[in-house]
Short mmCIF file of C-alpha atoms in Angstrom, two decimals:
data_model
loop_
_atom_site.label_atom_id
_atom_site.label_comp_id
_atom_site.label_asym_id
_atom_site.label_seq_id
_atom_site.Cartn_x
_atom_site.Cartn_y
_atom_site.Cartn_z
CA MET A 3 146.58 232.00 335.93
CA GLN A 4 149.84 233.34 334.49
CA GLU A 5 150.01 235.09 331.15
CA PHE A 6 151.77 233.52 328.21
CA PRO A 7 155.28 235.03 328.18
CA GLU A 8 155.79 234.83 331.97
CA ILE A 9 154.85 231.18 331.95
CA LEU A 10 158.23 230.42 330.44
CA LEU A 11 159.88 231.49 333.71
CA ASP A 12 157.84 228.96 335.69
CA GLY A 13 159.95 226.24 337.31
CA ARG A 14 157.19 223.63 336.88
CA LEU A 15 157.34 224.06 333.14
CA TRP A 16 161.06 223.35 332.95
CA GLN A 17 160.72 220.33 335.20
CA ILE A 18 158.21 218.95 332.72
CA VAL A 19 160.49 219.76 329.80
CA LEU A 20 163.43 218.04 331.48
CA LEU A 21 161.47 214.87 332.22
CA SER A 22 160.17 214.77 328.65
CA LEU A 23 163.71 214.93 327.30
CA GLN A 24 164.95 212.29 329.74
CA VAL A 25 162.18 209.86 328.80
CA SER A 26 162.34 210.36 325.04
CA LEU A 27 166.14 210.40 324.80
CA SER A 28 166.40 207.24 326.94
CA ALA A 29 163.85 205.54 324.69
CA VAL A 30 165.77 206.65 321.58
CA ALA A 31 169.05 205.36 323.03
CA LEU A 32 167.54 201.97 323.84
CA ALA A 33 165.66 201.66 320.56
CA THR A 34 168.81 202.62 318.63
CA CYS A 35 170.90 199.99 320.43
CA ALA A 36 168.37 197.33 319.48
CA GLY A 37 167.04 198.77 316.21
CA LEU A 38 170.26 199.43 314.31
CA PRO A 39 171.64 195.87 314.64
CA LEU A 40 168.17 194.51 313.86
CA GLY A 41 167.86 196.71 310.78
CA ALA A 42 171.39 195.84 309.64
CA ALA A 43 170.80 192.11 310.14
CA LEU A 44 167.57 192.30 308.13
CA ALA A 45 169.34 194.25 305.38
CA VAL A 46 172.28 191.90 305.03
CA GLY A 47 170.99 188.57 306.26
CA ARG A 48 169.34 185.96 304.05
CA PHE A 49 167.10 183.70 306.09
CA ARG A 50 163.62 182.24 305.98
CA GLY A 51 160.90 184.62 307.05
CA ARG A 52 162.99 187.68 306.25
CA ASP A 53 160.45 189.15 303.87
CA SER A 54 157.57 188.70 306.32
CA LEU A 55 159.63 190.25 309.08
CA ILE A 56 160.33 193.29 306.91
CA VAL A 57 156.64 193.69 306.10
CA VAL A 58 155.70 193.39 309.78
CA LEU A 59 158.38 195.87 310.77
CA ASN A 60 157.22 198.37 308.15
CA ALA A 61 153.63 197.97 309.35
CA LEU A 62 154.70 198.46 312.97
CA MET A 63 156.06 201.88 312.07
CA GLY A 64 152.49 203.06 312.22
CA LEU A 65 151.81 201.47 315.60
CA PRO A 66 149.18 203.56 317.46
CA PRO A 67 150.75 204.91 320.69
CA VAL A 68 147.61 204.20 322.74
CA VAL A 69 147.74 200.53 321.72
CA VAL A 70 151.38 200.29 322.79
CA GLY A 71 150.41 202.05 325.99
CA LEU A 72 147.64 199.56 326.60
CA PHE A 73 149.88 196.52 326.13
CA VAL A 74 152.65 197.92 328.29
CA TYR A 75 150.02 198.86 330.89
CA MET A 76 148.72 195.29 330.98
CA ALA A 77 152.23 193.86 331.21
CA LEU A 78 153.29 196.20 334.01
CA SER A 79 150.05 196.29 336.03
CA ARG A 80 150.02 194.45 339.36
CA ALA A 81 148.41 191.34 337.85
CA GLY A 82 150.57 191.46 334.70
CA PRO A 83 153.66 189.35 333.99
CA LEU A 84 156.01 192.22 334.89
CA GLY A 85 153.86 193.59 337.71
CA ALA A 86 156.35 192.61 340.40
CA PHE A 87 158.78 195.31 339.28
CA GLY A 88 156.33 198.04 340.30
CA LEU A 89 157.12 200.11 337.19
CA LEU A 90 153.63 201.27 336.32
CA PHE A 91 153.18 205.04 336.61
CA THR A 92 156.93 205.67 336.72
CA PRO A 93 159.19 207.30 334.11
CA GLY A 94 160.65 203.81 333.58
CA ALA A 95 157.32 202.56 332.25
CA MET A 96 157.19 205.53 329.88
CA VAL A 97 160.66 204.74 328.56
CA ILE A 98 159.62 201.13 327.93
CA ALA A 99 156.47 202.15 326.07
CA GLN A 100 158.27 204.68 323.90
CA THR A 101 161.09 202.26 323.17
CA ILE A 102 158.58 199.72 321.85
CA LEU A 103 156.86 202.44 319.87
CA ILE A 104 159.96 203.69 318.03
CA LEU A 105 162.00 200.50 317.76
CA PRO A 106 160.21 199.50 314.51
CA ILE A 107 160.76 202.98 313.07
CA ILE A 108 164.50 202.96 313.69
CA ALA A 109 164.87 199.32 312.61
CA ALA A 110 162.81 199.69 309.41
CA LEU A 111 164.43 202.95 308.30
CA SER A 112 167.96 201.75 309.04
CA ARG A 113 167.23 198.49 307.22
CA GLN A 114 166.40 200.48 304.11
CA ALA A 115 169.52 202.64 304.44
CA VAL A 116 171.83 199.69 305.06
CA GLU A 117 170.29 197.64 302.26
CA ASP A 118 170.81 200.43 299.73
CA ALA A 119 174.40 200.91 300.86
CA TRP A 120 175.02 197.17 300.91
CA ARG A 121 174.06 196.86 297.26
CA GLU A 122 176.81 199.36 296.49
CA TYR A 123 179.51 198.03 298.85
CA ASP A 124 178.96 194.28 298.86
CA GLU A 125 181.17 193.23 295.93
CA GLN A 126 183.94 195.67 296.72
CA LEU A 127 184.13 194.61 300.37
CA ARG A 128 184.08 190.92 299.52
CA SER A 129 186.78 191.55 296.94
CA LEU A 130 188.92 193.16 299.64
CA GLY A 131 188.25 190.18 301.88
CA ALA A 132 185.87 191.80 304.37
CA HIS A 133 183.03 189.41 305.18
CA GLY A 134 180.17 189.03 307.63
CA LEU A 135 180.29 191.15 310.75
CA ARG A 136 183.36 193.08 309.63
CA ALA A 137 181.71 194.09 306.35
CA ALA A 138 178.47 194.98 308.17
CA LEU A 139 180.30 197.18 310.67
CA THR A 140 182.23 198.87 307.87
CA VAL A 141 179.00 199.73 306.06
CA LEU A 142 177.26 200.90 309.25
CA TRP A 143 180.17 203.18 310.10
CA ASP A 144 180.39 204.50 306.55
CA ILE A 145 176.72 205.51 306.43
CA ARG A 146 176.54 206.68 310.05
CA PHE A 147 175.30 210.10 309.03
CA SER A 148 172.41 208.68 307.03
CA LEU A 149 171.48 206.50 309.98
CA LEU A 150 171.21 209.68 312.03
CA THR A 151 168.04 210.38 310.03
CA SER A 152 166.43 207.12 311.17
CA VAL A 153 167.33 207.84 314.79
CA LEU A 154 165.93 211.33 314.45
CA ALA A 155 162.66 210.01 313.06
CA GLY A 156 162.41 207.88 316.20
CA LEU A 157 163.09 210.86 318.42
CA GLY A 158 160.45 212.91 316.63
CA ARG A 159 157.89 210.17 317.17
CA ALA A 160 158.84 209.69 320.83
CA SER A 161 158.74 213.34 321.79
CA ALA A 162 155.47 213.98 319.98
CA GLU A 163 153.35 211.05 321.14
CA VAL A 164 150.92 211.42 324.00
CA GLY A 165 148.86 208.21 324.13
CA ALA A 166 151.47 205.74 325.39
CA VAL A 167 153.01 207.92 328.11
CA MET A 168 149.56 209.02 329.26
CA ILE A 169 148.41 205.44 329.83
CA VAL A 170 151.52 203.96 331.42
CA GLY A 171 152.75 207.14 333.14
CA GLY A 172 149.43 208.43 334.39
CA ASN A 173 150.38 212.11 333.96
CA ILE A 174 151.19 212.50 337.66
CA GLU A 175 152.38 216.01 338.46
CA GLY A 176 156.05 216.14 339.36
CA VAL A 177 156.52 212.43 338.63
CA THR A 178 155.39 211.41 335.17
CA ARG A 179 154.00 214.58 333.64
CA VAL A 180 155.69 215.30 330.32
CA MET A 181 155.12 218.03 327.75
CA THR A 182 152.55 216.24 325.63
CA THR A 183 150.44 214.98 328.53
CA ALA A 184 150.65 218.39 330.20
CA ILE A 185 149.48 220.09 327.01
CA ALA A 186 146.53 217.71 326.78
CA LEU A 187 145.62 218.28 330.42
CA GLU A 188 146.07 222.06 330.49
CA THR A 189 144.07 222.42 327.29
CA SER A 190 141.15 220.48 328.74
CA LYS A 191 141.42 222.51 331.97
CA GLY A 192 141.37 225.70 329.97
CA ASP A 193 144.89 226.87 330.97
CA LEU A 194 145.79 227.74 327.43
CA PRO A 195 148.88 229.89 328.24
CA LEU A 196 150.65 226.95 329.93
CA ALA A 197 149.58 224.60 327.14
CA LEU A 198 150.78 227.07 324.55
CA GLY A 199 154.08 227.64 326.35
CA LEU A 200 154.73 223.91 326.49
CA GLY A 201 153.74 223.51 322.85
CA LEU A 202 156.19 226.24 321.88
CA VAL A 203 159.02 224.67 323.87
CA LEU A 204 158.27 221.24 322.38
CA MET A 205 158.33 222.56 318.85
CA THR A 206 161.50 224.54 319.48
CA ILE A 207 163.31 221.48 320.84
CA VAL A 208 162.28 219.33 317.88
CA LEU A 209 163.31 222.09 315.48
CA VAL A 210 166.71 222.59 317.11
CA LEU A 211 167.45 218.85 317.16
CA ASN A 212 166.52 218.50 313.50
CA ALA A 213 168.53 221.56 312.52
CA ALA A 214 171.56 220.20 314.37
CA ALA A 215 171.24 216.82 312.70
CA TYR A 216 170.82 218.47 309.30
CA LEU A 217 173.95 220.56 309.80
CA VAL A 218 175.96 217.54 310.93
CA LYS A 219 174.83 215.59 307.87
CA GLU A 220 175.59 218.46 305.51
CA ALA A 221 179.04 218.96 307.02
CA ALA A 222 179.72 215.23 306.73
CA GLN A 223 178.55 215.25 303.12
CA ARG A 224 180.98 218.04 302.29
CA ARG A 225 183.77 216.45 304.27
CA TYR A 226 183.44 212.85 303.12
CA GLY A 227 181.43 213.06 299.90
CA MET B 20 202.72 180.59 292.34
CA MET B 21 198.95 180.30 292.48
CA LEU B 22 198.48 180.04 288.72
CA PRO B 23 197.28 178.41 286.59
CA LEU B 24 193.63 179.07 287.32
CA GLU B 25 191.61 176.24 285.92
CA LEU B 26 187.95 176.41 284.93
CA ARG B 27 186.41 173.02 284.28
CA ALA B 28 183.02 173.12 282.58
CA ALA B 29 182.21 176.14 284.73
CA SER B 30 178.91 177.86 284.00
CA PHE B 31 176.85 180.62 285.54
CA ARG B 32 173.08 180.47 285.03
CA ASP B 33 172.61 180.99 281.30
CA ILE B 34 175.08 183.85 281.14
CA ILE B 35 178.23 181.74 281.00
CA LYS B 36 177.80 178.45 279.16
CA PRO B 37 179.91 175.58 280.55
CA LEU B 38 183.44 176.52 279.62
CA SER B 39 186.84 175.05 280.27
CA LEU B 40 189.75 177.40 280.37
CA GLN B 41 193.20 177.75 281.84
CA ILE B 42 194.67 181.08 282.83
CA GLU B 43 198.44 180.69 282.95
CA ALA B 44 201.09 182.83 284.53
CA GLY B 45 202.90 185.25 282.29
CA PRO B 46 201.17 186.93 279.37
CA SER B 47 198.56 189.60 280.08
CA THR B 48 195.15 188.20 279.24
CA ILE B 49 192.50 190.41 277.69
CA ILE B 50 188.89 189.26 277.78
CA LEU B 51 187.17 190.82 274.81
CA GLY B 52 183.53 190.77 273.88
CA ALA B 53 180.49 192.91 273.23
CA ASN B 54 178.26 194.18 276.04
CA GLY B 55 176.37 191.25 277.49
CA ALA B 56 178.88 188.67 276.30
CA GLY B 57 179.51 187.70 279.93
CA LYS B 58 182.90 189.39 280.49
CA SER B 59 182.02 190.83 283.90
CA VAL B 60 180.43 187.60 285.10
CA LEU B 61 183.45 185.57 283.96
CA MET B 62 185.77 187.96 285.85
CA ARG B 63 183.62 187.66 288.97
CA LEU B 64 183.62 183.88 288.73
CA MET B 65 187.40 183.82 288.49
CA HIS B 66 187.80 186.32 291.32
CA GLY B 67 185.43 184.28 293.47
CA LEU B 68 182.68 186.87 293.86
CA LEU B 69 180.26 184.49 292.17
CA ALA B 70 180.06 180.74 292.59
CA PRO B 71 179.68 178.74 289.36
CA SER B 72 176.25 177.14 288.80
CA SER B 73 178.05 174.02 287.67
CA GLY B 74 181.63 172.92 287.13
CA THR B 75 184.68 173.98 289.12
CA ILE B 76 187.08 176.87 289.28
CA ALA B 77 190.34 176.15 291.06
CA TRP B 78 193.67 177.83 291.66
CA ARG B 79 196.75 175.66 291.72
CA ARG B 80 197.60 177.05 295.16
CA PRO B 81 195.90 179.57 297.40
CA GLY B 82 197.24 183.08 296.94
CA ARG B 83 196.22 186.68 296.74
CA HIS B 84 194.28 188.13 293.83
CA ALA B 85 192.63 191.53 293.63
CA MET B 86 190.03 193.12 291.42
CA VAL B 87 189.48 196.64 290.14
CA PHE B 88 185.91 197.35 289.10
CA GLN B 89 184.49 199.57 286.41
CA ARG B 90 183.10 201.81 289.14
CA PRO B 91 185.25 201.62 292.26
CA VAL B 92 183.47 201.95 295.61
CA MET B 93 185.31 204.14 298.07
CA LEU B 94 184.66 204.40 301.77
CA ARG B 95 183.72 207.81 303.16
CA CYS B 96 187.17 208.61 304.47
CA SER B 97 190.47 209.90 303.11
CA ALA B 98 192.25 208.33 300.14
CA LEU B 99 194.99 207.14 302.50
CA ALA B 100 192.47 205.60 304.91
CA ASN B 101 190.88 203.68 302.04
CA VAL B 102 194.18 202.00 301.22
CA ALA B 103 194.89 201.45 304.92
CA TYR B 104 191.50 199.75 305.29
CA ALA B 105 192.34 197.26 302.54
CA LEU B 106 195.69 196.53 304.22
CA ARG B 107 194.03 196.11 307.62
CA VAL B 108 191.46 193.66 306.25
CA ALA B 109 194.25 191.70 304.56
CA GLY B 110 196.21 191.62 307.82
CA GLU B 111 199.05 193.70 306.41
CA ASP B 112 200.98 196.66 307.75
CA GLU B 113 198.86 199.80 307.35
CA THR B 114 201.90 202.03 307.02
CA LEU B 115 202.43 200.63 303.52
CA ALA B 116 199.43 202.68 302.34
CA MET B 117 201.41 205.83 301.59
CA GLY B 118 203.85 203.94 299.39
CA ALA B 119 200.98 202.57 297.33
CA LEU B 120 199.54 206.07 296.88
CA LYS B 121 202.94 207.32 295.70
CA GLU B 122 203.06 204.47 293.22
CA VAL B 123 199.88 205.73 291.48
CA GLY B 124 200.77 209.41 291.86
CA LEU B 125 198.18 210.24 294.48
CA ALA B 126 200.50 211.02 297.40
CA GLN B 127 199.60 214.71 297.37
CA LEU B 128 195.89 213.83 297.61
CA ALA B 129 196.32 211.36 300.48
CA ASP B 130 194.25 213.38 302.94
CA ARG B 131 191.51 214.27 300.44
CA PRO B 132 188.17 212.50 301.01
CA ALA B 133 188.15 209.61 298.53
CA ARG B 134 184.61 210.27 297.32
CA VAL B 135 185.33 213.81 296.17
CA LEU B 136 188.20 212.69 293.92
CA SER B 137 187.60 212.68 290.16
CA GLY B 138 186.68 209.46 288.38
CA GLY B 139 190.23 208.97 287.13
CA GLU B 140 191.71 209.67 290.56
CA GLN B 141 189.27 207.25 292.20
CA GLN B 142 190.25 204.56 289.74
CA ARG B 143 193.93 205.24 290.48
CA LEU B 144 193.08 204.97 294.16
CA ALA B 145 191.44 201.61 293.47
CA LEU B 146 194.68 200.53 291.78
CA ALA B 147 196.67 201.78 294.78
CA ARG B 148 194.43 199.71 297.02
CA ALA B 149 195.23 196.68 294.88
CA TRP B 150 198.92 197.58 294.63
CA ALA B 151 199.29 197.72 298.41
CA LEU B 152 198.17 194.09 298.61
CA HIS B 153 200.80 192.84 296.13
CA PRO B 154 198.41 190.43 294.44
CA GLU B 155 199.75 187.68 292.23
CA VAL B 156 196.83 188.20 289.89
CA LEU B 157 194.99 191.43 289.18
CA PHE B 158 191.54 191.32 287.59
CA LEU B 159 190.39 194.52 285.90
CA ASP B 160 186.79 194.87 284.77
CA GLU B 161 186.70 197.61 282.14
CA PRO B 162 188.69 199.92 284.41
CA THR B 163 188.68 202.84 281.97
CA ALA B 164 185.17 202.56 280.54
CA ASN B 165 184.03 205.75 282.29
CA LEU B 166 187.23 207.75 281.86
CA ASP B 167 188.52 210.35 279.42
CA PRO B 168 191.61 209.65 277.27
CA SER B 169 194.15 211.30 279.57
CA ALA B 170 192.84 209.50 282.68
CA THR B 171 192.80 206.30 280.64
CA ARG B 172 196.48 206.78 279.77
CA GLU B 173 197.36 207.21 283.45
CA ILE B 174 195.48 204.04 284.35
CA GLU B 175 197.17 202.10 281.57
CA THR B 176 200.60 203.26 282.78
CA ILE B 177 199.83 201.90 286.23
CA ILE B 178 198.55 198.61 284.82
CA ARG B 179 201.87 198.30 282.94
CA ALA B 180 203.68 198.87 286.21
CA PHE B 181 201.75 195.99 287.76
CA ASP B 182 202.73 193.84 284.80
CA ALA B 183 206.38 194.89 285.13
CA ALA B 184 206.29 194.02 288.83
CA GLY B 185 205.28 190.49 287.92
CA THR B 186 201.53 190.64 288.57
CA LYS B 187 199.46 188.62 286.14
CA ILE B 188 196.94 190.91 284.44
CA VAL B 189 193.48 189.67 283.46
CA MET B 190 191.46 192.51 282.00
CA ALA B 191 188.00 192.71 280.48
CA THR B 192 187.52 195.44 277.92
CA HIS B 193 185.82 196.17 274.65
CA ASN B 194 188.42 198.71 273.67
CA LEU B 195 190.59 197.14 270.97
CA GLY B 196 193.26 199.83 271.24
CA GLN B 197 193.60 199.08 274.93
CA ALA B 198 193.76 195.36 274.20
CA ARG B 199 196.63 195.98 271.80
CA ARG B 200 198.43 198.34 274.19
CA LEU B 201 198.20 196.18 277.29
CA GLY B 202 197.50 192.63 276.21
CA ASP B 203 199.48 189.64 275.05
CA GLU B 204 196.65 187.23 274.43
CA VAL B 205 192.93 187.61 273.82
CA ILE B 206 190.07 185.48 275.02
CA TYR B 207 187.08 186.38 272.87
CA LEU B 208 183.74 185.86 274.55
CA HIS B 209 180.48 185.71 272.63
CA GLN B 210 177.11 184.99 274.29
CA GLY B 211 178.75 183.24 277.23
CA ARG B 212 181.06 181.09 275.15
CA VAL B 213 184.77 181.36 274.43
CA LEU B 214 184.91 181.54 270.65
CA GLU B 215 188.57 182.26 270.28
CA ARG B 216 191.84 182.42 272.15
CA ALA B 217 194.83 183.84 270.35
CA SER B 218 197.66 186.32 270.59
CA VAL B 219 196.49 189.93 270.35
CA ASP B 220 198.14 190.44 266.97
CA GLN B 221 196.70 187.32 265.50
CA PHE B 222 193.24 188.00 266.90
CA LEU B 223 193.10 191.55 265.62
CA SER B 224 194.55 190.86 262.19
CA ARG B 225 193.16 187.40 261.47
CA PRO B 226 190.18 186.59 263.66
CA ALA B 227 189.16 182.97 263.19
CA SER B 228 185.41 183.35 263.76
CA ALA B 229 182.88 185.42 261.86
CA GLU B 230 181.56 186.81 265.18
CA ALA B 231 185.00 188.07 266.22
CA ALA B 232 185.55 189.58 262.77
CA ALA B 233 182.21 191.37 263.02
CA PHE B 234 183.06 192.55 266.55
CA ILE B 235 186.41 193.96 265.44
CA LYS B 236 184.80 195.64 262.47
CA GLY B 237 182.09 197.09 264.69
CA GLU B 238 184.63 198.49 267.14
CA LEU B 239 186.81 199.88 264.36
CA PRO B 240 184.24 200.92 261.75
CA TRP B 241 186.79 203.09 259.91
CA VAL B 242 188.89 200.02 259.04
CA SER B 243 187.22 198.20 256.22
#
């Protein structure tokens, strides 16, 4: 068993870190592509069932990762509707599960941001003759730095969760083992230095990403008001 | 010429009672009234931001009209880019933006982020945005309500320039001095109804209704 500081030089550790980042960032990218337009449409659109959809979306923000994992597991397992793709216990399955997990977070938070901005911009944009999609895109672009916060919340959730990736990934060494599942495993095995090292790396990454986003937002605030 | 604008028994909820009104080309029209009289809603109805609950509002011909709000909303980009955006949306040449900024005296602030400009500068920028579009009619909803006297003077100078360039001015205000300085005729609004329509001089010196007289007295308490 290696001691704590040396563990950081271990190649296995960095492989795990890399896979974690790949999975979570892919999930964030996918959830952003779907969640931002969904949030914007909910903020601006006026249609039947809108209120219920917003309530459901807000409730889904607290979706338990293990439940998402279970559903994705059933869908991807051999007998499931998507079993033919053979995705279970691959990084692809983990990306799917995390995307489902954080899509409501990104959509719900961006809906709130867009709706607040819309209240301010709506009249002015209509007065200038910008309607519909054009107005929506103008608002989205104008508040892009606030939307960064919603995306970041999704990333935080994705990189911190363990239940969904554990169930659909299976925590297979060298294939689907990510930081959170490795920490859970090493802790139960009693290899606390490795668990601690991974925990430290995980926290550092989250901290650095948040600091970067904060700085970008602050700079934008100063630059654009 | 898109004027006259004709309102036929147009109402909005219970804020604007059914009213019939014609806004003709030429004289600058001031819409006067106390807070809550319905000035802003009437302006928005005429500008097309609100649809009347009943009745009709029709221009003689389609044409371009712009509006400057009490609190202008600027995009998070430079002053110049804000004017360029308005031109782009209107399908006009974006290179006209600089000329519009010069017109309102903001050329030296063209690259400054619009949202960090002072209130008076932002309102001038809003006027530049309207100027660039060369509207036939310009609606102004209490454009100087949040501004100090010197910024107000600058705004009024620009509004006069619009007038001189042939743009019809329709302005809501509750500032009687401003009505006298910029207006030719007054439409006096009280609780969603037009109580009076007269030349500025006549309205201010010999208001026909008791409500208007009380309003003028309330705005100018030192004149008794």
